[in-house]
Coordinates of C-alpha atoms in Angstrom, one line a residue:
M645 CA -19.6 26.5 -28.7
N646 CA -17.2 28.9 -27.0
G647 CA -13.9 28.3 -28.8
A648 CA -11.7 30.2 -26.4
D649 CA -13.0 28.3 -23.3
T650 CA -12.8 25.0 -25.2
A651 CA -9.2 25.6 -26.0
F652 CA -8.4 26.6 -22.4
V653 CA -10.1 23.5 -21.0
M654 CA -8.3 21.2 -23.4
L655 CA -4.9 22.8 -22.7
S656 CA -5.6 22.4 -19.0
A657 CA -6.4 18.7 -19.6
F658 CA -3.0 18.3 -21.2
L659 CA -1.3 20.0 -18.3
V660 CA -3.1 17.7 -15.8
M661 CA -2.0 14.7 -17.8
L662 CA 1.6 15.8 -17.4
M663 CA 1.2 15.6 -13.6
T664 CA 1.0 11.8 -13.5
P665 CA 4.4 11.3 -15.1
G666 CA 5.6 14.2 -13.0
L667 CA 4.4 12.4 -9.9
A668 CA 6.2 9.3 -11.2
F669 CA 9.5 11.2 -11.2
F670 CA 8.8 12.8 -7.9
Y671 CA 8.1 9.5 -6.2
G672 CA 10.7 7.6 -8.3
G673 CA 13.5 9.8 -7.1
M674 CA 12.6 9.3 -3.5
V675 CA 12.9 5.5 -3.4
R676 CA 16.0 3.4 -3.5
V677 CA 17.6 2.3 -6.7
K678 CA 16.4 -1.3 -6.6
S679 CA 12.7 -0.2 -6.9
A680 CA 12.9 3.0 -8.9
L681 CA 11.3 1.6 -12.0
N682 CA 8.5 -0.1 -10.0
M683 CA 7.7 3.3 -8.5
L684 CA 7.5 4.9 -11.9
M685 CA 5.3 2.1 -13.1
M686 CA 2.9 2.4 -10.2
S687 CA 2.0 5.9 -11.4
F688 CA 2.2 5.2 -15.1
I689 CA -0.1 2.2 -15.0
S690 CA -2.9 4.5 -13.8
L691 CA -2.8 6.2 -17.2
G692 CA -3.8 3.0 -18.8
I693 CA -6.3 1.6 -16.3
L694 CA -8.2 4.8 -15.5
S695 CA -8.4 6.0 -19.1
V696 CA -10.3 2.8 -20.0
L697 CA -12.5 2.7 -16.9
W698 CA -13.4 6.4 -17.2
V699 CA -14.8 5.9 -20.7
L700 CA -16.5 2.6 -20.0
Y701 CA -18.4 3.8 -16.9
G702 CA -16.4 6.2 -14.7
Y703 CA -17.6 9.4 -16.4
S704 CA -21.2 8.2 -16.2
L705 CA -21.0 7.3 -12.5
A706 CA -19.3 10.6 -11.6
F707 CA -21.2 13.0 -13.9
G708 CA -24.2 11.2 -15.1
P709 CA -27.7 12.2 -13.9
D710 CA -27.9 12.0 -10.1
T711 CA -29.2 9.0 -8.2
A712 CA -30.1 9.8 -4.6
G713 CA -27.3 12.3 -4.2
V714 CA -24.6 9.6 -4.1
I715 CA -23.8 8.5 -7.6
G716 CA -24.6 9.1 -11.3
N717 CA -26.5 6.6 -13.3
L718 CA -25.3 4.7 -16.4
D719 CA -26.8 6.9 -19.1
F720 CA -23.4 7.8 -20.4
I721 CA -21.8 4.3 -20.3
G722 CA -19.2 4.1 -23.0
L723 CA -19.9 7.8 -23.6
K724 CA -23.2 6.8 -25.1
G725 CA -25.3 9.7 -26.4
I726 CA -22.4 12.2 -26.5
S727 CA -21.3 13.5 -29.9
V728 CA -19.0 16.1 -31.2
E729 CA -21.8 18.6 -31.0
T730 CA -22.9 17.8 -27.5
L731 CA -22.1 20.9 -25.3
T732 CA -22.1 21.3 -21.5
E733 CA -25.2 23.1 -20.2
K734 CA -23.1 25.9 -18.8
G735 CA -20.2 27.4 -20.6
G736 CA -20.7 26.0 -24.1
I737 CA -17.8 23.7 -24.2
P738 CA -17.9 20.2 -25.8
V739 CA -18.8 17.4 -23.3
F740 CA -15.8 15.5 -24.7
A741 CA -13.5 18.3 -23.6
F742 CA -15.0 18.3 -20.1
A743 CA -14.8 14.5 -19.9
L744 CA -11.2 14.5 -21.0
F745 CA -10.3 17.1 -18.4
Q746 CA -12.0 15.2 -15.6
M747 CA -10.4 11.9 -16.9
M748 CA -7.0 13.3 -16.0
F749 CA -8.2 13.9 -12.4
A750 CA -9.4 10.3 -12.2
I751 CA -6.0 9.1 -13.5
L752 CA -3.9 11.2 -11.0
T753 CA -5.9 10.5 -7.8
P754 CA -5.2 6.8 -7.4
A755 CA -1.6 7.3 -8.5
L756 CA -1.1 9.6 -5.5
M757 CA -1.6 6.7 -3.2
S758 CA 1.3 4.7 -4.7
G759 CA 4.0 6.6 -2.7
A760 CA 2.6 5.3 0.6
L761 CA 3.1 1.7 -0.5
A762 CA 6.5 2.0 -2.2
D763 CA 9.0 -0.9 -2.1
R764 CA 6.7 -3.7 -1.0
V765 CA 3.5 -4.5 -3.0
K766 CA 2.9 -6.8 -6.0
F767 CA 2.5 -4.8 -9.1
G768 CA -0.5 -6.8 -10.3
A769 CA -2.2 -6.5 -7.0
W770 CA -1.6 -2.7 -7.1
A771 CA -3.3 -2.6 -10.6
V772 CA -6.3 -4.4 -9.3
F773 CA -6.5 -2.2 -6.2
I774 CA -6.6 1.1 -8.1
A775 CA -9.2 -0.2 -10.6
V776 CA -11.5 -1.3 -7.8
W777 CA -10.8 1.8 -5.6
A778 CA -11.5 4.2 -8.4
T779 CA -14.8 2.4 -9.1
V780 CA -16.2 2.3 -5.6
V781 CA -14.5 5.3 -4.1
Y782 CA -13.3 7.9 -6.5
F783 CA -16.2 7.9 -9.0
P784 CA -18.9 8.2 -6.3
V785 CA -17.0 10.8 -4.3
A786 CA -16.4 12.9 -7.4
H787 CA -20.1 12.9 -7.9
W788 CA -20.8 13.9 -4.3
V789 CA -18.5 17.0 -4.6
W790 CA -18.8 18.2 -8.2
A791 CA -22.0 16.9 -9.9
E792 CA -25.3 18.7 -9.6
G793 CA -27.4 16.7 -7.2
G794 CA -24.3 15.3 -5.4
W795 CA -25.1 15.7 -1.7
L796 CA -21.9 17.6 -0.8
F797 CA -22.4 19.8 -3.9
E798 CA -25.9 20.6 -2.8
L799 CA -24.8 21.2 0.8
G800 CA -22.5 24.0 -0.4
V801 CA -19.1 22.5 0.4
I802 CA -16.3 24.6 -1.3
D803 CA -14.0 22.3 -3.2
F804 CA -13.0 24.1 -6.3
A805 CA -10.4 21.6 -7.7
G806 CA -10.2 18.6 -5.5
G807 CA -9.2 19.0 -1.8
T808 CA -11.8 16.4 -0.8
A809 CA -12.3 14.4 -3.9
V810 CA -8.6 14.1 -4.8
H811 CA -6.2 14.8 -1.9
I812 CA -8.2 13.8 1.3
N813 CA -9.6 10.9 -0.7
A814 CA -6.2 9.6 -1.8
G815 CA -4.4 10.4 1.5
V816 CA -6.8 8.5 3.7
G817 CA -7.1 5.7 1.2
A818 CA -3.4 5.3 1.2
L819 CA -3.4 5.2 5.0
A820 CA -5.9 2.3 5.0
A821 CA -3.9 0.4 2.5
V822 CA -0.7 0.9 4.5
L823 CA -2.3 -0.5 7.6
V824 CA -3.3 -3.7 5.7
V825 CA 0.0 -4.2 3.9
G826 CA 2.3 -3.4 6.8
K827 CA 5.7 -2.0 7.2
R828 CA 8.7 -2.3 4.8
I829 CA 11.4 -4.7 5.8
G830 CA 14.0 -2.6 7.8
F831 CA 11.5 0.3 8.5
K832 CA 13.2 2.5 11.2
K833 CA 16.2 0.2 11.2
E834 CA 17.8 0.8 7.8
P835 CA 18.3 4.1 5.9
M836 CA 15.9 4.4 3.0
R837 CA 17.1 7.7 1.5
P838 CA 16.1 9.0 -1.9
H839 CA 18.4 7.7 -4.6
S840 CA 18.0 10.8 -6.9
L841 CA 17.2 14.2 -5.6
P842 CA 17.4 15.7 -9.2
L843 CA 14.5 13.4 -10.2
V844 CA 12.6 14.5 -7.1
V845 CA 13.0 18.2 -8.1
L846 CA 12.2 17.5 -11.7
G847 CA 9.0 15.7 -10.6
A848 CA 8.0 18.6 -8.3
A849 CA 8.6 21.1 -11.0
L850 CA 6.4 19.2 -13.5
L851 CA 3.7 18.8 -10.8
W852 CA 3.9 22.5 -10.1
F853 CA 3.6 23.4 -13.8
G854 CA 0.8 20.9 -14.4
W855 CA -1.1 22.1 -11.3
F856 CA -2.0 25.4 -13.1
G857 CA -4.1 23.3 -15.4
F858 CA -5.4 21.3 -12.5
N859 CA -6.5 24.4 -10.5
A860 CA -7.1 27.2 -13.0
G861 CA -8.6 24.8 -15.5
S862 CA -11.3 23.9 -13.0
A863 CA -12.9 27.2 -13.8
L864 CA -13.8 25.6 -17.2
A865 CA -13.4 29.1 -18.7
A866 CA -10.6 31.5 -19.5
D867 CA -11.9 34.1 -17.2
G868 CA -11.2 36.0 -14.0
T869 CA -11.8 33.0 -11.8
A870 CA -9.2 31.1 -13.6
A871 CA -6.7 33.9 -13.3
T872 CA -7.4 34.3 -9.6
M873 CA -6.9 30.6 -9.1
A874 CA -3.7 30.6 -11.0
M875 CA -2.3 33.5 -9.0
N876 CA -3.3 32.0 -5.7
T877 CA -1.8 28.7 -6.7
Q878 CA 1.6 30.4 -7.2
L879 CA 1.4 32.4 -4.0
A880 CA 0.4 29.5 -1.8
T881 CA 3.0 27.2 -3.2
G882 CA 5.8 29.7 -2.7
A883 CA 4.7 30.4 0.9
A884 CA 4.5 26.7 1.6
V885 CA 8.1 26.2 0.4
L886 CA 9.2 28.9 2.9
G887 CA 7.0 27.5 5.7
W888 CA 8.4 24.0 5.3
L889 CA 12.0 25.1 5.1
L890 CA 11.7 27.4 8.1
Y891 CA 10.2 24.6 10.2
E892 CA 12.9 22.1 9.2
R893 CA 15.6 24.7 9.8
I894 CA 14.3 25.3 13.3
R895 CA 13.6 21.6 14.0
H896 CA 16.4 19.9 12.2
G897 CA 19.0 22.5 11.5
A898 CA 19.1 22.5 7.6
F899 CA 17.3 23.8 4.5
T900 CA 17.0 20.6 2.4
T901 CA 16.2 20.3 -1.3
L902 CA 13.9 17.5 -0.5
G903 CA 12.1 19.7 2.0
A904 CA 11.7 22.5 -0.6
A905 CA 10.2 20.0 -3.1
S906 CA 7.9 18.5 -0.4
G907 CA 6.8 22.0 0.7
A908 CA 5.8 22.9 -2.8
I909 CA 3.6 19.9 -3.1
A910 CA 2.0 20.6 0.3
G911 CA 1.2 24.2 -0.8
L912 CA -0.3 23.0 -4.1
V913 CA -2.5 20.5 -2.3
A914 CA -3.7 23.0 0.3
I915 CA -4.7 25.7 -2.2
T916 CA -6.5 23.3 -4.5
P917 CA -9.9 23.4 -2.8
A918 CA -9.7 27.1 -1.7
G919 CA -7.9 29.1 -4.3
A920 CA -10.9 30.5 -6.2
N921 CA -12.6 31.7 -3.0
V922 CA -9.8 33.4 -1.1
N923 CA -7.8 36.6 -1.7
A924 CA -4.0 36.9 -2.0
P925 CA -3.4 37.2 1.8
G926 CA -5.6 34.2 2.3
A927 CA -3.6 32.2 -0.2
L928 CA -0.4 33.1 1.5
A929 CA -1.8 32.1 4.9
I930 CA -3.0 28.7 3.6
G931 CA 0.4 28.1 2.0
V932 CA 2.6 28.9 5.0
V933 CA 0.4 26.9 7.4
A934 CA 0.4 23.9 5.0
G935 CA 4.2 24.0 4.6
A936 CA 4.9 24.1 8.3
V937 CA 2.2 21.7 9.5
C938 CA 2.8 19.1 6.8
S939 CA 6.5 19.3 7.6
W940 CA 5.6 18.4 11.2
A941 CA 2.9 15.8 10.1
V942 CA 5.3 13.6 8.2
S943 CA 7.0 12.6 11.4
L944 CA 3.7 11.2 12.8
K945 CA 4.4 7.8 11.0
F946 CA 7.2 7.2 13.5
T947 CA 5.2 8.2 16.5
L948 CA 2.1 6.3 15.4
G949 CA 4.0 3.3 13.9
F950 CA 2.6 3.2 10.3
D951 CA 4.9 3.0 7.3
D952 CA 3.8 5.6 4.8
S953 CA 6.9 5.3 2.6
L954 CA 6.8 8.7 0.8
D955 CA 4.6 10.7 3.2
V956 CA 1.3 10.7 1.2
V957 CA -0.6 10.9 4.5
G958 CA 1.4 13.8 5.9
V959 CA 1.3 15.8 2.6
H960 CA -1.9 15.0 0.8
L961 CA -4.3 14.1 3.7
V962 CA -3.1 16.8 6.0
G963 CA -2.6 19.4 3.3
G964 CA -6.0 18.6 1.9
L965 CA -7.6 19.0 5.3
I966 CA -5.8 22.4 5.9
G967 CA -7.0 23.9 2.6
T968 CA -10.6 22.4 2.9
L969 CA -11.1 23.7 6.5
M970 CA -9.3 27.0 6.3
V971 CA -11.3 28.2 3.3
G972 CA -14.3 27.9 5.6
F973 CA -13.1 31.0 7.4
L974 CA -11.0 32.7 4.7
A975 CA -13.5 32.7 1.9
V976 CA -14.2 36.2 0.6
D977 CA -17.3 38.0 -0.5
G978 CA -19.2 36.9 2.6
A979 CA -18.9 33.2 1.9
G980 CA -16.7 32.5 5.0
G981 CA -17.8 32.0 8.5
L982 CA -18.7 29.4 11.2
G983 CA -21.5 28.0 9.1
Q984 CA -19.3 27.5 6.1
F985 CA -16.6 26.0 8.2
G986 CA -19.1 23.4 9.5
K987 CA -20.0 22.5 5.9
Q988 CA -16.3 22.1 5.1
A989 CA -15.8 19.8 8.1
V990 CA -18.8 17.7 7.1
G991 CA -17.4 17.3 3.6
A992 CA -13.8 16.5 4.7
F993 CA -14.7 14.0 7.4
S994 CA -17.4 12.2 5.5
V995 CA -15.0 11.6 2.6
M996 CA -12.4 10.5 5.1
A997 CA -14.7 8.0 6.7
Y998 CA -16.0 6.5 3.5
S999 CA -12.7 6.4 1.7
F1000 CA -10.8 4.8 4.6
A1001 CA -13.4 2.1 5.2
M1002 CA -13.7 1.2 1.5
A1003 CA -10.0 1.3 0.9
W1004 CA -9.3 -1.0 3.9
V1005 CA -11.9 -3.5 2.7
I1006 CA -10.6 -3.5 -0.8
A1007 CA -7.0 -3.9 0.3
K1008 CA -7.9 -6.6 2.7
L1009 CA -9.9 -8.6 0.1
I1010 CA -6.9 -8.4 -2.3
D1011 CA -4.5 -9.4 0.5
V1012 CA -6.5 -12.6 1.4
T1013 CA -7.1 -13.6 -2.2
I1014 CA -4.3 -12.9 -4.6
G1015 CA -2.0 -11.3 -2.0
F1016 CA -1.1 -7.7 -1.8
R1017 CA 2.4 -7.8 -0.3
A1018 CA 5.4 -8.8 -2.4
G1019 CA 7.5 -11.8 -1.3
E1020 CA 10.3 -11.1 1.2
D1021 CA 13.0 -12.1 -1.3
D1022 CA 11.5 -9.8 -4.0
E1023 CA 11.3 -6.9 -1.5
T1024 CA 14.8 -7.4 -0.3
S1025 CA 16.4 -7.7 -3.8
G1026 CA 14.2 -5.1 -5.4
L1027 CA 10.9 -5.0 -7.2
D1028 CA 12.3 -3.8 -10.5
R1029 CA 13.8 -7.2 -11.5
A1030 CA 11.0 -9.1 -9.8
Y1031 CA 8.1 -7.5 -11.6
H1032 CA 9.6 -5.7 -14.6
A1033 CA 12.7 -7.6 -15.5
E1034 CA 14.6 -4.3 -15.8
T1035 CA 16.7 -2.0 -13.7
A1036 CA 16.7 1.8 -13.7
Y1037 CA 20.5 2.1 -14.1
D1038 CA 23.1 -0.2 -15.7
F1039 CA 26.1 0.5 -13.5
S1040 CA 28.2 -2.2 -15.3
A1041 CA 28.0 -0.1 -18.5
V1042 CA 30.1 2.6 -17.0
G1043 CA 32.9 0.4 -15.9
G1044 CA 32.4 -0.7 -12.3
S1045 CA 30.5 -0.4 -9.1
S1046 CA 30.2 2.3 -6.5
S1047 CA 32.3 0.4 -4.0
S1048 CA 34.1 3.5 -2.8
A1049 CA 30.9 5.3 -2.0
R1050 CA 30.0 6.3 1.5
P1051 CA 26.6 7.7 2.6
A1052 CA 26.6 11.4 3.1
P1053 CA 25.2 12.8 6.3
A1054 CA 21.4 13.4 6.2
V1055 CA 19.0 15.2 8.4
Q1056 CA 16.2 13.2 10.0
G1057 CA 12.8 14.5 9.2
A1058 CA 14.1 16.8 6.4
G1059 CA 11.3 16.0 3.9
G1060 CA 9.9 13.4 1.6
Q1061 CA 11.2 10.2 3.1
H1062 CA 11.7 11.2 6.7
E1063 CA 13.9 8.3 7.8
A1064 CA 16.4 8.1 10.6
V1065 CA 19.8 7.6 9.0
A1066 CA 23.2 6.4 10.1
A1067 CA 26.4 8.4 10.2
P1068 CA 28.9 8.2 7.4
G1069 CA 30.8 4.9 7.3
Q1070 CA 28.4 2.9 9.4
L1071 CA 26.9 1.0 6.6
S1072 CA 28.5 -1.6 4.3
D1073 CA 28.9 -0.6 0.6
K1074 CA 26.4 -3.2 -0.5
K1075 CA 23.7 -1.7 1.7
V1076 CA 24.5 1.7 0.5
D1077 CA 24.2 0.5 -3.1
A1078 CA 20.9 -1.1 -2.3

């Protein structure tokens, strides 16, 4: 056993675990007060569900011996046959450490989709959706991309840490679910601004921190590849912040906090598949392109008419595509070129097609059986009380309501929730509070 690499992989697993609560804060700050807890819980429940499913059969389906290039078999069901002395074939780390690290990816990926469905789905239906989606979409796709024998792995698709298996997969799955569930009440008519920008920034910072484990940890060794990936992660993310802010300053006239946080996530997403295969200038190029293009892409929901509440499609799907495709040309050491770009396109669009189709079917089946959409009264009054019997903030405890509050001016398309907003004083106090 290689003790140093084992410690590195386990530390990376802990960092990736932190990303799911970080995501909960990031999304939770972007919704309105009445559904803030529900948004936190939509991420947090993934920690429970996917931890159990991963041990029962997820690890075996994703990393078990290959079956026809599409899925693992059930040799490792319940982690059968794995002991404390079982080591990976390459690297000499315990299989338990590798399985724990990959478990955290399985937890985070379905949680990413939750932002697209904010404010309007039944909590129980969401729990069923992510359990089924992980089983029929994430586990097989992870096998395609990362397991020896997986057809995309054998094709030579570059996806170091999850551009296809995580971000494209979750982004297009979220789009399919949104098309089934429909738009929020008041979409494009009422302001739906973030209730807490400090929470958004905190969440973005936790995600950024945890992403070093996500990306560098995928080297599965404390070596030069991990160091390269960590450096490129930082470079691309910083460049993406600047790219997003520059675009929104030109397009909308302001540098917003929400835009900076959203730009950071876009850069992290885009460098995920590519960071171990590009040099520093390549990482900067991927980051700045992702920041600017994702800033533009989030407005597509208004043009195309789908209600992606917190811009999962614009950031994760588009950002994942940017990184996955750009590495085809930017990969160093002779790996890049038209041939590699073709392989990257096959990987990206095959995952898109499969994930979209399966997510749509799963969401539709849930919708026609137990119902996916929350009731109109629950959606209007807020999902926190309806499903959790709690509220995020007890305003009565501090001696009154915010009746004197007025909405501050906001920039349309600034970042995160890119909603058209009314001018100060146009809305009633009750609507502002909601």
